[in-house]
Amino acid sequence: MKLFIFITLMAVTTYLIRALPLTLFKKPVKNRFFRSFLAYVPCACLSVMTVPAILFATGSLVCGIAALAVALILALFRQSLVVVAAGSCAAVLLTNLILTVV
């Protein structure tokens, strides 16, 4: 029974987070600062969720830092998402092999 209550509360919370802006902002947002702020929110949220996952997913902070560095370099050179992900995985593998040997 508790599980059903928790699921219902999470569903209501998720619905309210998405429905309230639709009901509160009926007119288009004209404020230039607020519009630019809203434009950067998805990038900021994605970064906040992704960077800790990259750093701590491998169990070794050194491997995570290597993967993040390779991902940033490949992204700066405008590589595709598949290339960035594969390069990061390769960096983790190589760093892990080097740390194991040393």
Short mmCIF file of C-alpha atoms in Angstrom, two decimals:
data_model
loop_
_atom_site.label_atom_id
_atom_site.label_comp_id
_atom_site.label_asym_id
_atom_site.label_seq_id
_atom_site.Cartn_x
_atom_site.Cartn_y
_atom_site.Cartn_z
CA MET A 1 0.00 0.00 0.00
CA LYS A 2 2.85 2.37 0.84
CA LEU A 3 4.37 1.75 -2.57
CA PHE A 4 1.15 2.85 -4.26
CA ILE A 5 1.08 6.04 -2.19
CA PHE A 6 4.71 6.82 -3.05
CA ILE A 7 4.10 6.25 -6.76
CA THR A 8 0.99 8.44 -6.67
CA LEU A 9 2.82 11.25 -4.85
CA MET A 10 5.69 11.14 -7.35
CA ALA A 11 3.25 11.19 -10.27
CA VAL A 12 1.43 14.21 -8.84
CA THR A 13 4.72 15.99 -8.16
CA THR A 14 5.99 15.32 -11.68
CA TYR A 15 2.70 16.46 -13.18
CA LEU A 16 2.66 19.69 -11.15
CA ILE A 17 6.23 20.56 -12.12
CA ARG A 18 5.30 20.28 -15.78
CA ALA A 19 1.77 21.67 -15.65
CA LEU A 20 2.30 24.75 -13.50
CA PRO A 21 4.47 26.65 -16.00
CA LEU A 22 1.90 25.98 -18.71
CA THR A 23 -0.88 27.43 -16.58
CA LEU A 24 1.08 30.35 -15.10
CA PHE A 25 2.72 31.62 -18.28
CA LYS A 26 -0.09 32.05 -20.80
CA LYS A 27 1.59 34.92 -22.65
CA PRO A 28 4.94 34.60 -24.41
CA VAL A 29 7.90 35.62 -22.25
CA LYS A 30 9.21 38.95 -23.54
CA ASN A 31 11.91 39.68 -20.99
CA ARG A 32 15.24 39.14 -22.77
CA PHE A 33 17.13 38.17 -19.59
CA PHE A 34 14.52 35.63 -18.53
CA ARG A 35 14.37 34.13 -22.03
CA SER A 36 18.14 33.69 -22.14
CA PHE A 37 18.05 32.22 -18.63
CA LEU A 38 15.46 29.66 -19.73
CA ALA A 39 17.51 28.84 -22.82
CA TYR A 40 20.49 27.79 -20.69
CA VAL A 41 18.59 25.74 -18.10
CA PRO A 42 18.63 22.44 -20.08
CA CYS A 43 22.41 22.68 -20.65
CA ALA A 44 23.04 23.42 -16.99
CA CYS A 45 20.83 20.56 -15.80
CA LEU A 46 22.45 18.11 -18.20
CA SER A 47 25.92 19.15 -17.07
CA VAL A 48 25.01 18.85 -13.40
CA MET A 49 23.71 15.32 -13.94
CA THR A 50 26.41 14.11 -16.34
CA VAL A 51 29.71 15.32 -14.87
CA PRO A 52 29.42 13.52 -11.49
CA ALA A 53 28.31 10.37 -13.30
CA ILE A 54 31.39 10.52 -15.53
CA LEU A 55 33.76 11.12 -12.63
CA PHE A 56 32.47 8.46 -10.26
CA ALA A 57 31.09 5.73 -12.56
CA THR A 58 34.37 3.90 -12.94
CA GLY A 59 35.29 3.59 -9.29
CA SER A 60 38.58 5.40 -9.93
CA LEU A 61 38.66 9.18 -9.96
CA VAL A 62 41.72 9.17 -12.23
CA CYS A 63 39.84 7.16 -14.88
CA GLY A 64 36.87 9.51 -14.58
CA ILE A 65 39.03 12.59 -15.01
CA ALA A 66 40.71 11.04 -18.07
CA ALA A 67 37.31 10.24 -19.59
CA LEU A 68 36.05 13.76 -18.91
CA ALA A 69 39.17 15.32 -20.43
CA VAL A 70 38.91 13.20 -23.58
CA ALA A 71 35.19 13.95 -23.88
CA LEU A 72 35.79 17.70 -23.56
CA ILE A 73 38.59 17.67 -26.13
CA LEU A 74 36.55 15.66 -28.63
CA ALA A 75 33.52 17.86 -28.05
CA LEU A 76 35.60 21.00 -28.63
CA PHE A 77 36.61 19.54 -31.99
CA ARG A 78 32.89 19.09 -32.75
CA GLN A 79 32.92 15.31 -32.98
CA SER A 80 29.67 13.35 -32.93
CA LEU A 81 28.17 12.00 -29.73
CA VAL A 82 29.13 8.44 -30.67
CA VAL A 83 32.79 9.45 -31.17
CA VAL A 84 32.84 11.33 -27.86
CA ALA A 85 31.32 8.39 -25.98
CA ALA A 86 33.65 5.87 -27.63
CA GLY A 87 36.67 8.06 -26.94
CA SER A 88 35.70 8.42 -23.30
CA CYS A 89 35.26 4.66 -22.96
CA ALA A 90 38.64 4.09 -24.59
CA ALA A 91 40.22 6.61 -22.21
CA VAL A 92 38.78 4.76 -19.22
CA LEU A 93 39.99 1.43 -20.57
CA LEU A 94 43.52 2.68 -21.26
CA THR A 95 43.79 4.53 -17.95
CA ASN A 96 42.54 1.49 -16.08
CA LEU A 97 45.08 -0.73 -17.87
CA ILE A 98 47.90 1.69 -17.09
CA LEU A 99 46.87 1.95 -13.43
CA THR A 100 46.67 -1.83 -13.17
CA VAL A 101 50.16 -2.34 -14.58
CA VAL A 102 51.76 0.37 -12.43
#
